Coordinates of C-alpha atoms and ligand atoms in Angstrom, one line a residue:
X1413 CA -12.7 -43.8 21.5
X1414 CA -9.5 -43.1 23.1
X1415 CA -7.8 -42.1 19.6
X1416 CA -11.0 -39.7 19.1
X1417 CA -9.7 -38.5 22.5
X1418 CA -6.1 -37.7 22.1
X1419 CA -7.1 -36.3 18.5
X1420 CA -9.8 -33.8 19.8
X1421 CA -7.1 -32.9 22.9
X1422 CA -4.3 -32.6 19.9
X1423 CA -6.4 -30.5 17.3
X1424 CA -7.7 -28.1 21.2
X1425 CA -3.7 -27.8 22.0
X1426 CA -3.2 -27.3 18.3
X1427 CA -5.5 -24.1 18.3
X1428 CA -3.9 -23.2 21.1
X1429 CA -0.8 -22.7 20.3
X1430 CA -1.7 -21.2 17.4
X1431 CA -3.6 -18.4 19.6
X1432 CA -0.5 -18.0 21.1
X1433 CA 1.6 -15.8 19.2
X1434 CA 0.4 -15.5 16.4
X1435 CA 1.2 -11.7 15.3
X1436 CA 2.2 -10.6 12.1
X1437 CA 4.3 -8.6 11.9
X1438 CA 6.2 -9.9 14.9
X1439 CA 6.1 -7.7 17.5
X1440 CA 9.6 -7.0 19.2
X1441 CA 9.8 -7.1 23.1
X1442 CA 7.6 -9.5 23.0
X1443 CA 6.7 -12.5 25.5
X1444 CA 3.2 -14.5 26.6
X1445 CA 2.8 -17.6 28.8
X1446 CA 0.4 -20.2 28.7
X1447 CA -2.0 -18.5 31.8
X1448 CA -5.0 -17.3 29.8
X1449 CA -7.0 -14.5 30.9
X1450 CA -9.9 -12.7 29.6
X1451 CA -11.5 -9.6 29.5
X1452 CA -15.0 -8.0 29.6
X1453 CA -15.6 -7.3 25.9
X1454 CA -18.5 -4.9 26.2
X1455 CA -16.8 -1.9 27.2
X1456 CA -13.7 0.2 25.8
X1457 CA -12.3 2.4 28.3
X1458 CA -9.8 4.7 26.7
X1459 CA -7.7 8.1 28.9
X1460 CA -6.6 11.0 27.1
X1461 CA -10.2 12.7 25.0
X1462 CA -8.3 11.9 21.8
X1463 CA -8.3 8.5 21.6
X1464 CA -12.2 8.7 21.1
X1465 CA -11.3 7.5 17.2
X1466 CA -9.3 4.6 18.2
X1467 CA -11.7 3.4 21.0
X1468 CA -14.3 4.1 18.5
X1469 CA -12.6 1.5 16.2
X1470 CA -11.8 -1.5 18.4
X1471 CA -15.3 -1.8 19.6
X1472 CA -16.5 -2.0 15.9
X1473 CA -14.3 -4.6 15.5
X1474 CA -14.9 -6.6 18.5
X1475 CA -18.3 -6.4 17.2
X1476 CA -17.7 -6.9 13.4
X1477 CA -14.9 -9.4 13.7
X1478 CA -15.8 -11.4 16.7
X1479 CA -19.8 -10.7 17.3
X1480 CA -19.5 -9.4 20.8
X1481 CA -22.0 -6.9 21.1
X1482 CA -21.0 -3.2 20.3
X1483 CA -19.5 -2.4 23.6
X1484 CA -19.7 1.2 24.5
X1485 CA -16.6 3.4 24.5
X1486 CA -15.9 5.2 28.0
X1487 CA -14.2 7.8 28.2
X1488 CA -12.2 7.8 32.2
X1489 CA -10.6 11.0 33.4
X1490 CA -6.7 9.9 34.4
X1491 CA -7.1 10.1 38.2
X1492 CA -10.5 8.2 38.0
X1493 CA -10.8 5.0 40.1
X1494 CA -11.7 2.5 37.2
X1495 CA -14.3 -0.7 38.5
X1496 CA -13.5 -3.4 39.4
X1497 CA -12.7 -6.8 37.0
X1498 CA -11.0 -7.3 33.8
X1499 CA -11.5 -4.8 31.2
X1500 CA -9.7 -3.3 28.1
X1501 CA -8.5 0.2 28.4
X1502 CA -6.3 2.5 25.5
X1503 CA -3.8 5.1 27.5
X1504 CA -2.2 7.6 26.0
X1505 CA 0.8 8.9 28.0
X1506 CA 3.7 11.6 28.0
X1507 CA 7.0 10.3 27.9
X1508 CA 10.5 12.0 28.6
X1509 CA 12.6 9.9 26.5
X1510 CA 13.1 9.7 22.6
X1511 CA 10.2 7.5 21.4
X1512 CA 9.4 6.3 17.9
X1513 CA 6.4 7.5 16.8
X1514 CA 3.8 4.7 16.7
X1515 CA 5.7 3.1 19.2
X1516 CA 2.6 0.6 21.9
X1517 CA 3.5 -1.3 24.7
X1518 CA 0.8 -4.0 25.5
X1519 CA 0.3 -5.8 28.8
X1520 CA -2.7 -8.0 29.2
X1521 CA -3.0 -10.0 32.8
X1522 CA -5.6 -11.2 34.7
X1523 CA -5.6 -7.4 36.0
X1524 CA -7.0 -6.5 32.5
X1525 CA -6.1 -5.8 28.8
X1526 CA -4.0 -2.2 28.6
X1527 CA -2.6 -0.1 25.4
X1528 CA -0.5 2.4 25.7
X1529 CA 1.4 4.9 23.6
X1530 CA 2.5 8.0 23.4
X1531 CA 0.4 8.9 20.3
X1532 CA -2.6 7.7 18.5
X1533 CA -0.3 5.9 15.6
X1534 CA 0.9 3.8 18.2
X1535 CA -2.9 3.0 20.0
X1536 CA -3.7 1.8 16.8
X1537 CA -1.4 -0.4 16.2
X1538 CA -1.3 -2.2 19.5
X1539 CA -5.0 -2.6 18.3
X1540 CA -4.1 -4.7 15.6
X1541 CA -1.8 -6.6 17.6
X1542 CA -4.3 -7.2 20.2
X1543 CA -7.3 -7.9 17.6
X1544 CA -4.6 -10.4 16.7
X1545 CA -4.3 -12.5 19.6
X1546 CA -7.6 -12.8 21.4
X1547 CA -10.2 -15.4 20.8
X1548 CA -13.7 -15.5 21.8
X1549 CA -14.8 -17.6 24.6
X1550 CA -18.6 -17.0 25.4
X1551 CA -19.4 -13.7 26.0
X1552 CA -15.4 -12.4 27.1
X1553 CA -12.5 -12.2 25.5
X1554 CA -9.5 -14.6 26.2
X1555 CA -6.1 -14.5 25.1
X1556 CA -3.2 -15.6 26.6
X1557 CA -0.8 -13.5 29.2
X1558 CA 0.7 -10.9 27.3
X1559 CA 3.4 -8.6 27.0
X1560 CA 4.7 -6.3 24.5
X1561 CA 6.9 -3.9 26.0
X1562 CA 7.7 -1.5 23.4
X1563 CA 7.1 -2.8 19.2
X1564 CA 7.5 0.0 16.6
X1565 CA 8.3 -0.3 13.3
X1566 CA 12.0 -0.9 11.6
X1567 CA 11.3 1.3 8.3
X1568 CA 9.2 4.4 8.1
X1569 CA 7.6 4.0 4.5
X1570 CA 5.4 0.4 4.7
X1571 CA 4.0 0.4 0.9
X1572 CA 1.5 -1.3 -0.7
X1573 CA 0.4 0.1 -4.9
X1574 CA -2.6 -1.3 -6.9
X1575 CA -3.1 -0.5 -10.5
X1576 CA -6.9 0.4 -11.1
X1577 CA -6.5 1.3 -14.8
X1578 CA -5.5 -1.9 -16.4
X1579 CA -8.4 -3.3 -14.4
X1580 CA -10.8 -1.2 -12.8
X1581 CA -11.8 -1.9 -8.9
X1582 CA -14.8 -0.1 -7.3
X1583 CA -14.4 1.5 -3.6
X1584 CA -15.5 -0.9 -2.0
X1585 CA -12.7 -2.9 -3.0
X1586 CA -10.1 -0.4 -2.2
X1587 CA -11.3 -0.1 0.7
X1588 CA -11.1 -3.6 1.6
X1589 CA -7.4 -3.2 0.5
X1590 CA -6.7 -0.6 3.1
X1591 CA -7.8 -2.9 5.8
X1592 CA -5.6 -5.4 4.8
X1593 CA -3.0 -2.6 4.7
X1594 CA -3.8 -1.7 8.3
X1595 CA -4.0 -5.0 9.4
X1596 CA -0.4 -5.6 8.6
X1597 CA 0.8 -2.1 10.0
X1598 CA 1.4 -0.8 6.7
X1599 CA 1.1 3.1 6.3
X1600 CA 1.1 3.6 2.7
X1601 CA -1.7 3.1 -0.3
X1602 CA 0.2 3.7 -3.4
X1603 CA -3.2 4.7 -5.9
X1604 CA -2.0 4.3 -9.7
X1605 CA -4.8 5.9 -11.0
X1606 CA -4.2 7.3 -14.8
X1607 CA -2.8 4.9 -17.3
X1608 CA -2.7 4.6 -21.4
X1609 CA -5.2 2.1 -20.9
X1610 CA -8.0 4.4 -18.2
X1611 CA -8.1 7.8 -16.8
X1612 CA -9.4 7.2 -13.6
X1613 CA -9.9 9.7 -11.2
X1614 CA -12.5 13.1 -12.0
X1615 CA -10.8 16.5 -12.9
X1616 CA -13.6 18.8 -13.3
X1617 CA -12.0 21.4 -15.1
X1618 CA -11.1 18.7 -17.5
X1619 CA -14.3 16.4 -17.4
X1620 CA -13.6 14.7 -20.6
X1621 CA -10.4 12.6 -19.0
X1622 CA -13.5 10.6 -17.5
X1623 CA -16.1 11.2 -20.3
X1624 CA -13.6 9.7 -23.0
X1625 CA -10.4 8.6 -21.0
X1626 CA -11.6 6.6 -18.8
X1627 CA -13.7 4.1 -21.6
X1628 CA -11.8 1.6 -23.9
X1629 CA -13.2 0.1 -26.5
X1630 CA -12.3 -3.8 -25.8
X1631 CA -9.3 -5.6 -23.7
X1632 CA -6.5 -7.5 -24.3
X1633 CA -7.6 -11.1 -23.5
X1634 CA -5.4 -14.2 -22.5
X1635 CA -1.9 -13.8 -22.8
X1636 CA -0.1 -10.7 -24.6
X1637 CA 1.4 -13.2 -27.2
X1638 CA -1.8 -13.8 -28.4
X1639 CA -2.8 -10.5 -29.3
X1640 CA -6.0 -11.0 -29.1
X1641 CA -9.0 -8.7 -28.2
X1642 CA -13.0 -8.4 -27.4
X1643 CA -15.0 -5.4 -27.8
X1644 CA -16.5 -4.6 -24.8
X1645 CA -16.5 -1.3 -23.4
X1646 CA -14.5 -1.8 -20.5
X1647 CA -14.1 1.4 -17.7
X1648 CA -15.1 3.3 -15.0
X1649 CA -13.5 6.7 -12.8
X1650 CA -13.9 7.6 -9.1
X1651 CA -15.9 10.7 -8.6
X1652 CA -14.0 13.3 -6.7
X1653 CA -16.7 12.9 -3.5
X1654 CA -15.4 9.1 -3.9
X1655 CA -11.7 10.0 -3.6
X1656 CA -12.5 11.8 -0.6
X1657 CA -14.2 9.3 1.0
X1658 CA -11.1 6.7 0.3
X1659 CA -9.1 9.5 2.1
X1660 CA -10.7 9.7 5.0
X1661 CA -10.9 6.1 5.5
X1662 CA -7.3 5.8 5.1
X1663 CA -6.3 8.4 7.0
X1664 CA -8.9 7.0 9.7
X1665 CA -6.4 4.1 10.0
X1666 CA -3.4 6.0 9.2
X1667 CA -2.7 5.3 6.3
X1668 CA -1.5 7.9 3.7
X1669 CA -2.8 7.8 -0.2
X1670 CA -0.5 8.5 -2.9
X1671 CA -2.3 9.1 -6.0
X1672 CA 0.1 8.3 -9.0
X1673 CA -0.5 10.9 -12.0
X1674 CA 1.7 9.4 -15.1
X1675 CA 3.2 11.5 -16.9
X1676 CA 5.1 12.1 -19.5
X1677 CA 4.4 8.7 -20.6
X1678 CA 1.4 6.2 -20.3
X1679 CA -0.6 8.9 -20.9
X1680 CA -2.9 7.6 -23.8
X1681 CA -6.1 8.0 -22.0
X1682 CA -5.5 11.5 -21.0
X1683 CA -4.3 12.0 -25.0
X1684 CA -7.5 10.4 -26.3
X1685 CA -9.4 13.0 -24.5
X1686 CA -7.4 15.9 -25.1
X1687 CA -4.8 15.1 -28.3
X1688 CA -3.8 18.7 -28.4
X1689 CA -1.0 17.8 -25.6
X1690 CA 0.4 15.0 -27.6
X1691 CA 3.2 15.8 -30.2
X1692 CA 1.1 14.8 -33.0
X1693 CA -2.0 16.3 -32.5
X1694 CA -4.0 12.8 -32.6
X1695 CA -6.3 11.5 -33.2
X1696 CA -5.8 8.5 -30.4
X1697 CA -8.2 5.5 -28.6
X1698 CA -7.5 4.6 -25.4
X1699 CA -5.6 1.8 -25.0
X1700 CA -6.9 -1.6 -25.2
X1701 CA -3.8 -3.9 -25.6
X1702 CA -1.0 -3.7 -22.6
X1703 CA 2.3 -2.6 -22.8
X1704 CA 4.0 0.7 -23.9
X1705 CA 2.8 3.8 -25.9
X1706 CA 5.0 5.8 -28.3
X1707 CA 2.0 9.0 -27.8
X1708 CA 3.0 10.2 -24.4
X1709 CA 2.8 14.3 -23.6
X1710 CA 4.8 16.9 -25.3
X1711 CA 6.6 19.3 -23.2
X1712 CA 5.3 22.3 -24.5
X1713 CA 3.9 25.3 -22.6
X1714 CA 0.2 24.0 -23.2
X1715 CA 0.4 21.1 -22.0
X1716 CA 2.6 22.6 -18.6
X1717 CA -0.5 24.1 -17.7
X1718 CA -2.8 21.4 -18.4
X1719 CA -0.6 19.2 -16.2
X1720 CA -1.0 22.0 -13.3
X1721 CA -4.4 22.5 -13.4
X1722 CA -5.0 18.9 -13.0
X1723 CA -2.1 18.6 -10.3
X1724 CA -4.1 21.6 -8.4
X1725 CA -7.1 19.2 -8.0
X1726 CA -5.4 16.3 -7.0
X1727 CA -3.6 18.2 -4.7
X1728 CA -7.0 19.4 -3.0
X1729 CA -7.9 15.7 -3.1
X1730 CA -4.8 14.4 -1.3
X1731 CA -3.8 15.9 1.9
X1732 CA -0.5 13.4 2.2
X1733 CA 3.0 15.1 1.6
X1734 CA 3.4 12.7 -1.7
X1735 CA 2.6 12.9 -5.1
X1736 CA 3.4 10.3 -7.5
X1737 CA 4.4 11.7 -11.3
X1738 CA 5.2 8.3 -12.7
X1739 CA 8.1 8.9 -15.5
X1740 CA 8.7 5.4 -15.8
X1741 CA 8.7 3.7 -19.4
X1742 CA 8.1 6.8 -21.5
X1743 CA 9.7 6.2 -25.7
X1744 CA 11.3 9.2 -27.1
X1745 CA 10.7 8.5 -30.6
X1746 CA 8.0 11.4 -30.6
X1747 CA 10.0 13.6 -29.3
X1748 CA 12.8 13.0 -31.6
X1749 CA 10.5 14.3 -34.4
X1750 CA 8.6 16.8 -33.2
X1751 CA 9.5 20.8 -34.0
X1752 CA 8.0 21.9 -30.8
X1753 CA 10.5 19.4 -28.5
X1754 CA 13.4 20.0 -30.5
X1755 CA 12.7 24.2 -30.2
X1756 CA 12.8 23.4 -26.3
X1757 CA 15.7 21.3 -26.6
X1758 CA 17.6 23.8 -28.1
X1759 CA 16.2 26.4 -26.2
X1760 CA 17.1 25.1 -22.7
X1761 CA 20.4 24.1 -24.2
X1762 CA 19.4 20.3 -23.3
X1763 CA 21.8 17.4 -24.8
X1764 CA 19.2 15.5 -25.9
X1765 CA 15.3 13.8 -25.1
X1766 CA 16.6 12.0 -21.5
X1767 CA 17.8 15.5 -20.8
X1768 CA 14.1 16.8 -21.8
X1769 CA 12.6 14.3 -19.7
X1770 CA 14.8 15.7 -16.5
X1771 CA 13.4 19.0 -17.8
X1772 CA 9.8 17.9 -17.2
X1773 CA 10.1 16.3 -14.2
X1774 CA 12.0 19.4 -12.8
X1775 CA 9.8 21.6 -14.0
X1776 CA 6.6 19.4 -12.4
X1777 CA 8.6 19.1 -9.4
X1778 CA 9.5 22.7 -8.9
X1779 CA 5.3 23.3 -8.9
X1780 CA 4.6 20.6 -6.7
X1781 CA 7.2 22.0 -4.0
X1782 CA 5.7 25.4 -4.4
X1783 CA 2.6 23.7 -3.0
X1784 CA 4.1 22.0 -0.6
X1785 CA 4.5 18.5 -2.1
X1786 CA 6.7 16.3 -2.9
X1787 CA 7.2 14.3 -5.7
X1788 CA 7.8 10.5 -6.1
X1789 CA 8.9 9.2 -9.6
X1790 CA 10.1 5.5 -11.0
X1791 CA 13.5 5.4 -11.1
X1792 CA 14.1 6.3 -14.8
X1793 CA 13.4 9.6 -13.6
X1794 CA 17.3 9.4 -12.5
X1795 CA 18.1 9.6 -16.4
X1796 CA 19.4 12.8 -17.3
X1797 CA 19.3 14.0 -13.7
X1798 CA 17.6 13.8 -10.8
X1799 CA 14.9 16.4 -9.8
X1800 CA 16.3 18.3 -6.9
X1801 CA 14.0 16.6 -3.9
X1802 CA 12.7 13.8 -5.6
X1803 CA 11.8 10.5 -3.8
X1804 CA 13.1 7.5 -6.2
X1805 CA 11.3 4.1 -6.8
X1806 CA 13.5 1.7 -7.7
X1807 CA 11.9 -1.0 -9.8
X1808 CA 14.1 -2.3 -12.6
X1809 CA 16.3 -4.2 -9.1
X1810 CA 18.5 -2.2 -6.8
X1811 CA 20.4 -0.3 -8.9
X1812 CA 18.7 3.0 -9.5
X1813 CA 17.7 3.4 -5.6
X1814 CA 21.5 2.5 -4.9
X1815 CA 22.6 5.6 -7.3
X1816 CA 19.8 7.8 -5.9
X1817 CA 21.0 7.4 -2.2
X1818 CA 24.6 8.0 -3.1
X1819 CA 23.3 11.2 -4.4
X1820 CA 21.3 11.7 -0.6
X1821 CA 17.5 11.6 -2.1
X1822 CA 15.3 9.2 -0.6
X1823 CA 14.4 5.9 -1.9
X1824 CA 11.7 3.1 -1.9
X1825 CA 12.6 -0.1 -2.7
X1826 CA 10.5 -2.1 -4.8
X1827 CA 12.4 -4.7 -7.2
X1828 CA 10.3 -6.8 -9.5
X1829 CA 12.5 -9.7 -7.9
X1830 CA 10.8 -9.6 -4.9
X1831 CA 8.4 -6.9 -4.4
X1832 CA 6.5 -7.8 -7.8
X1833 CA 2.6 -9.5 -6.8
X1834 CA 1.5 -9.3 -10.3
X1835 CA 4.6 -12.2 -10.6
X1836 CA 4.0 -15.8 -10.3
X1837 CA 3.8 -17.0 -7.0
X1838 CA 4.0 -20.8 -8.0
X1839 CA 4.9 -23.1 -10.7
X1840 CA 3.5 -21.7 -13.9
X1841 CA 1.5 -25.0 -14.9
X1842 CA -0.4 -24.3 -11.3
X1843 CA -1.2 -21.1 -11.5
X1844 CA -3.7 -18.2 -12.8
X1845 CA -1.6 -16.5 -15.8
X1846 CA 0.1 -13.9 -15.2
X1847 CA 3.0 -11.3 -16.5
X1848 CA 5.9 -13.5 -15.9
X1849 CA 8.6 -13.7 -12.9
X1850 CA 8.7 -15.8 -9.9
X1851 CA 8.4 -14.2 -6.4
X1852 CA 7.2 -17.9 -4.0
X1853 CA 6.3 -16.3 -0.4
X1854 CA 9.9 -17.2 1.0
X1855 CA 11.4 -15.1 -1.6
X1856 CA 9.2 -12.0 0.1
X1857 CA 10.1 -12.9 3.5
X1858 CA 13.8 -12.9 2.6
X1859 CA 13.9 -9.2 1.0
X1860 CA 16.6 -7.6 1.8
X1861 CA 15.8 -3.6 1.5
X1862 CA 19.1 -2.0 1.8
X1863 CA 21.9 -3.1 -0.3
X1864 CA 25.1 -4.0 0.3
X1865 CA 26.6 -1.9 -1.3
X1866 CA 25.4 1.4 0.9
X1867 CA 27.2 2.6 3.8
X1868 CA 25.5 3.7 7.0
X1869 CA 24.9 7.3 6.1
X1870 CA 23.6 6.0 2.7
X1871 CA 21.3 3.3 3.9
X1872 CA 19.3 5.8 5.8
X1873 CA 18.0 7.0 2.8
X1874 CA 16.0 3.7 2.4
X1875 CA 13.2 4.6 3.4
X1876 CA 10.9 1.9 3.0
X1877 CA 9.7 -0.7 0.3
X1878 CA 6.2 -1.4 -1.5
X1879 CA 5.1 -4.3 -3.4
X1880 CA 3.3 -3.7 -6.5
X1881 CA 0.1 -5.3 -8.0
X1882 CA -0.2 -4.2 -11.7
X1883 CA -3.6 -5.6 -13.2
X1884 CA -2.9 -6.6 -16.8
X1885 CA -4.0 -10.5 -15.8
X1886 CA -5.6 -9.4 -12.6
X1887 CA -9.3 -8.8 -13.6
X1888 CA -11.6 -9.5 -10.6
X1889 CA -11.3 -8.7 -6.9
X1890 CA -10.6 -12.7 -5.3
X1891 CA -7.9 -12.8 -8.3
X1892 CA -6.2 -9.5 -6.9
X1893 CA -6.4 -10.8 -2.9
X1894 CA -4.7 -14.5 -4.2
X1895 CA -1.7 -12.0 -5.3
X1896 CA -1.4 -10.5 -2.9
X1897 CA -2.3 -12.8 0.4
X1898 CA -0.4 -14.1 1.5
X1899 CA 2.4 -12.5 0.1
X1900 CA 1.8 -9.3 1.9
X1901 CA 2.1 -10.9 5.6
X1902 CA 6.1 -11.2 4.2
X1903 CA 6.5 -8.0 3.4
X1904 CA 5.3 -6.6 5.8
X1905 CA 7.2 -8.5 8.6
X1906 CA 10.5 -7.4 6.5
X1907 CA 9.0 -3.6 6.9
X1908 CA 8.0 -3.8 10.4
X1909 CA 9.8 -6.5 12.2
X1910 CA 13.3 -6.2 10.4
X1911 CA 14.6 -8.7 7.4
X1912 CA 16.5 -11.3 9.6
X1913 CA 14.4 -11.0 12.8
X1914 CA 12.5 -13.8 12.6
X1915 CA 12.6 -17.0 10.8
X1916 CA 10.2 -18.3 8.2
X1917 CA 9.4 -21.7 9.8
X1918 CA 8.2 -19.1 13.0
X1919 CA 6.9 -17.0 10.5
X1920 CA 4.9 -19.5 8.6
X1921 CA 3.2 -20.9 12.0
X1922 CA 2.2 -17.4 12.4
X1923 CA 0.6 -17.3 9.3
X1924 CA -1.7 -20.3 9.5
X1925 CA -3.9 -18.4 12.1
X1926 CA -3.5 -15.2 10.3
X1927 CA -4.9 -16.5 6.9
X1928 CA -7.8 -18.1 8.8
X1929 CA -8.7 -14.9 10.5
X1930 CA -8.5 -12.9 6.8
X1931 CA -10.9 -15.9 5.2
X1932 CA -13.4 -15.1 8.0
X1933 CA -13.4 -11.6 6.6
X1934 CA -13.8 -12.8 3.4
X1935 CA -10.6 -12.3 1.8
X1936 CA -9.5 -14.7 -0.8
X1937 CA -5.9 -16.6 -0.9
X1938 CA -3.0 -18.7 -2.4
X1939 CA -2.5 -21.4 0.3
X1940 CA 0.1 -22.6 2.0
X1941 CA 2.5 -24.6 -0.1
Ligands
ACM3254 C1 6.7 -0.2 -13.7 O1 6.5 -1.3 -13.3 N1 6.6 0.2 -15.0 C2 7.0 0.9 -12.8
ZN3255 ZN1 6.6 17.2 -28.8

C-alpha cells in the first residue's frame, strides 16, 4: 500500500514537472515556479479590434484541444475596468523601441493569464506557447506561474516542404501539416506540387496537366533496386477553389505557402500532357518509376509562354512573395541534340547547356519580378550563374548556400545531412524503407545553419532552413507524420530557439509532453529511442 502510495505521488510529481516547461521551441526570457494558478477558461478577452482572429482561435482550441466549452471572445475597450477573477486576455500594444516582429511577452499569475505583442504574429505565437503549458483541471485552466518576457524567433524563414506528387495527400492532410507547422512556430509550407511522376495543382487554361498529368499508370513498389511495378492508376490534383482554401488556412496561422513549379526538369507529367514543349515532341507517360528524367522542357519561345501562362495562375493562387521554380536535377542530354537549343545557344552567345539553364531561370525570374515575386530555386540553379535575385536552396550539403551568400543572395539551408525526413531515422533493420541516409533526432537538434566558413556580413544571408519530406517510400498519411514527428520539434527549436541554446537532455524532457499532446490530436510518431 505504501509503495502504491509513493508510486502514484511519483508518477503526480512526474506530470508535473513535465507541465512545467514544457515548450517547444524553448521560449527565451523564460521562467515559471511551482505556484500554480488557473484561469476561467470560458471567456477570451482580447484589446485592440484586430485581434478578433486570434481570440477567435484560442477559444477553438480550448474547446477542440482541451473540451472546455467554446468560451465567448470579448472584445474590452483599453480603458475598460475588466471583472474581477482570473481570466485570459490577448493585448496588443504600441511600443517605442525596435521590436522583432512576432515578438510576445507572457505573464500568467494568480492575477490572470495575459499576451501581449506588438502585432498579431506575435499574439499567435504566445498562443502556442500558452496552449503549451496549461492543463485542465475541472472546468479552469491551470498552469503553473509563468513568465515570458520577450521570445521571438532566431531565423526569419522556419521551413517545412512535402512532396504530394510522388505520393498524393488530400487537404485534409495538408492541412493537418500546417498545424503541426504552427504548432512549432514555423512560418513556411514549402508545397512541391508538379513532378515527373503527377501534375498536381489545376491550371485552367491548361486543363489537361490534370486530365492526363496528374494520372500514372502504376508505381514503383518496394525498393528502387527492385524495379518493380503494379498497374494501378495512381493520382489525384487540387482544384484551384482547393488551393485557395489551403491559403487561407495558412495564412490564418501565418504561415506562408510556397508552391514549387519544376521546371526545366522533372517535368514529365506536364510533357505527357502537352509533348509539344519537350525537345522531342513525345510521345511520354507519366512517370511511374522514381528517379530522374532525360524529357524535361525545351527552352524555346513556345514553351516560354506556356510556362507564363501557368506561372500567371499560380501567381493569383499564391499571395506570398515566393515562388518556387525548382531547377534542381534537370540532364542535358536533350538538349545537347536538339536544333532548337543549340539555335538559342548560339543565338545568346551561351557557352554551353549549364549556361542555357542560367538562361531559363533568368528569363523565368525576370517575369516573376515583373509581377512582383520572387523566385526560389535548388541550388544547381547556381550553375552557370545565378539569377539576379534568386533565393538559393542548398541541398546537396553547405556548399552551394555558402557560394550563394558570398555572392549576397539569400539562402535556405536544407542539407540532406540533417534536414532530410524522407532519411532514416533509425537503424535500417528497424525501420519503414526508405531512400537511404541517416538523420537520428539528435542529428536535427544539432544543425548548425550557418557555416563556418561565412563571416558576419555573409551569415546574414542565411535566412532560414527547411526540412524536406520527399514521398517516394512515403505512401499513407501516419507513414508521413512518423517522418516527420518528432523530428520536426528539432528543427524547429534550432530555427526558433538558436542551435546551442538549449541542450538535448532539456530538450528531450520537453518533448515527452509534447509528443503526448500531438497523439491526443491524432498525429502519428517514431518514439523516443
Ligand atoms: C532534391 O532533393 N532533388 C532537391
Ligand atoms: Zn530543346
Amino acid at each position: 500500500m505504501k509503495a502504491l502510495f509513493f508510486t502514484c505521488i511519483a508518477i503526480i510529481s512526474q506530470i508535473v514537472l513535465q507541465a512545467q516547461n514544457s515548450v517547444i521551441p524553448l521560449p527565451r526570457n523564460f521562467s515559471q515556479s511551482e505556484e500554480i494558478v488557473y484561469f476561467d477558461p470560458s471567456a477570451v478577452l482580447f484589446q485592440g479590434a484586430l485581434l478578433r482572429a486570434e481570440a477567435l482561435l484560442l477559444a477553438h482550441e480550448l474547446n477542440t484541444s482541451f473540451g472546455f466549452r467554446l468560451p465567448s471572445v470579448i472584445e474590452v475597450p483599453s480603458r475598460q475596468f475588466i471583472p474581477e477573477g482570473p481570466k485570459i486576455k490577448l493585448s496588443m500594444i504600441r511600443s517605442d523601441s525596435i521590436v522583432q516582429p512576432g515578438t510576445y511577452w507572457l505573464n500568467s499569475d494568480k492575477t490572470g493569464t495575459t499576451i501581449t505583442a506588438i502585432d498579431n504574429l506575435g499574439i499567435f505565437y504566445g498562443i502556442q506557447s500558452l496552449l503549451q503549458l496549461i492543463r485542465k483541471n475541472g472546468n479552469r485552466a491551470e498552469l503553473n506561474a509563468t513568465q515570458i518576457k520577450g521570445d521571438y524567433p532566431n531565423f526569419r524563414y522556419r521551413g517545412m516542404h512535402l512532396d504530394v506528387c510522388r505520393h498524393f495527400f488530400p487537404v485534409s492532410f495538408v492541412k493537418k501539416y500546417i498545424d503541426l507547422l504552427a504548432i512549432h512556430k514555423m512560418n513556411y509550407f514549402h508545397w512541391h506540387l508538379t513532378e515527373d511522376q503527377g501534375w498536381r495543382i489545376e491550371i485552367k487554361k491548361y486543363p489537361k496537366l490534370t486530365e492526363v498529368g496528374a494520372w500514372r499508370n502504376g508505381s514503383m513498389v518496394g525498393p528502387y533496386s527492385d524495379q518493380k511495378f503494379d498497374s494501378i492508376r495512381y493520382g489525384g490534383f487540387y482544384t484551384q477553389e482547393e488551393i485557395k482554401e489551403v491559403v487561407k488556412y495558412a495564412a490564418e496561422r501565418h504561415i506562408q505557402v510556397i508552391p514549387e513549379i519544376e521546371m526545366p526538369g522533372h517535368a514529365l507529367a506536364a510533357l505527357a500532357a502537352y509533348p509539344q514543349y519537350s525537345c522531342t515532341g513525345g510521345p511520354f507517360e507519366v512517370a511511374k518509376g522514381w528517379g530522374v528524367y532525360d524529357d524535361v522542357f525545351c527552352p524555346k519561345e513556345e514553351t516560354f509562354s506556356f510556362l507564363e501562362d501557368v506561372l500567371d495562375e499560380v501567381c493569383e493562387l499564391f499571395p506570398g512573395q515566393y515562388i518556387h521554380i525548382g531547377g534542381d536535377e534537370c540532364p542535358k542530354t536533350r538538349w545537347k541534340t536538339c536544333t532548337s537549343c543549340q539555335k538559342r545557344i548560339k543565338e545568346q552567345g551561351l557557352k554551353d547547356e549549364h549556361e542555357l539553364q542560367s538562361y531559363f531561370i533568368q528569363r523565368i525570374e525576370k517575369y516573376l519580378n515583373s509581377k512582383g515575386k520572387k523566385i526560389i530555386g535548388w541550388d544547381e540553379i547556381l550553375e552557370g550563374g545565378l539569377a539576379p535575385n534568386a533565393t538559393v536552396m542548398s541541398w546537396r550539403g553547405t556548399e552551394g548556400g555558402i557560394a550563394a551568400a558570398k555572392q549576397n543572395h539569400d539562402v535556405i539551408m536544407t542539407p540532406g545531412s540533417h534536414c532530410y525526413f524522407d532519411h532514416y531515422q533509425g537503424k535500417k533493420e528497424q525501420e519503414p524503407h526508405a531512400i537511404g541516409g541517416f538523420t537520428p533526432l539528435e542529428k536535427v537538434f544539432e544543425f548548425q545553419p550557418i557555416p563556418k566558413e561565412l563571416g558576419m556580413e555573409q551569415s546574414k544571408h542565411i535566412i532560414g532552413a527547411q526540412a524536406n519530406v520527399w514521398t517516394e517510400y512515403i505512401t499513407t498519411e501516419s507513414h508521413a507524420e512518423y517522418m516527420v514527428i518528432p523530428r520536426i520539434s528539432a528543427l524547429a527549436e534550432v530555427l526558433w530557439t538558436g542551435p546551442g541554446q538549449s541542450s538535448y537532455k532539456d530538450f528531450k524532457k520537453r518533448l515527452a509532453p509534447m509528443l503526448l499532446r500531438l497523439e491526443e490530436k491524432g498525429y502519428n510518431y517514431r518514439k523516443l529511442d
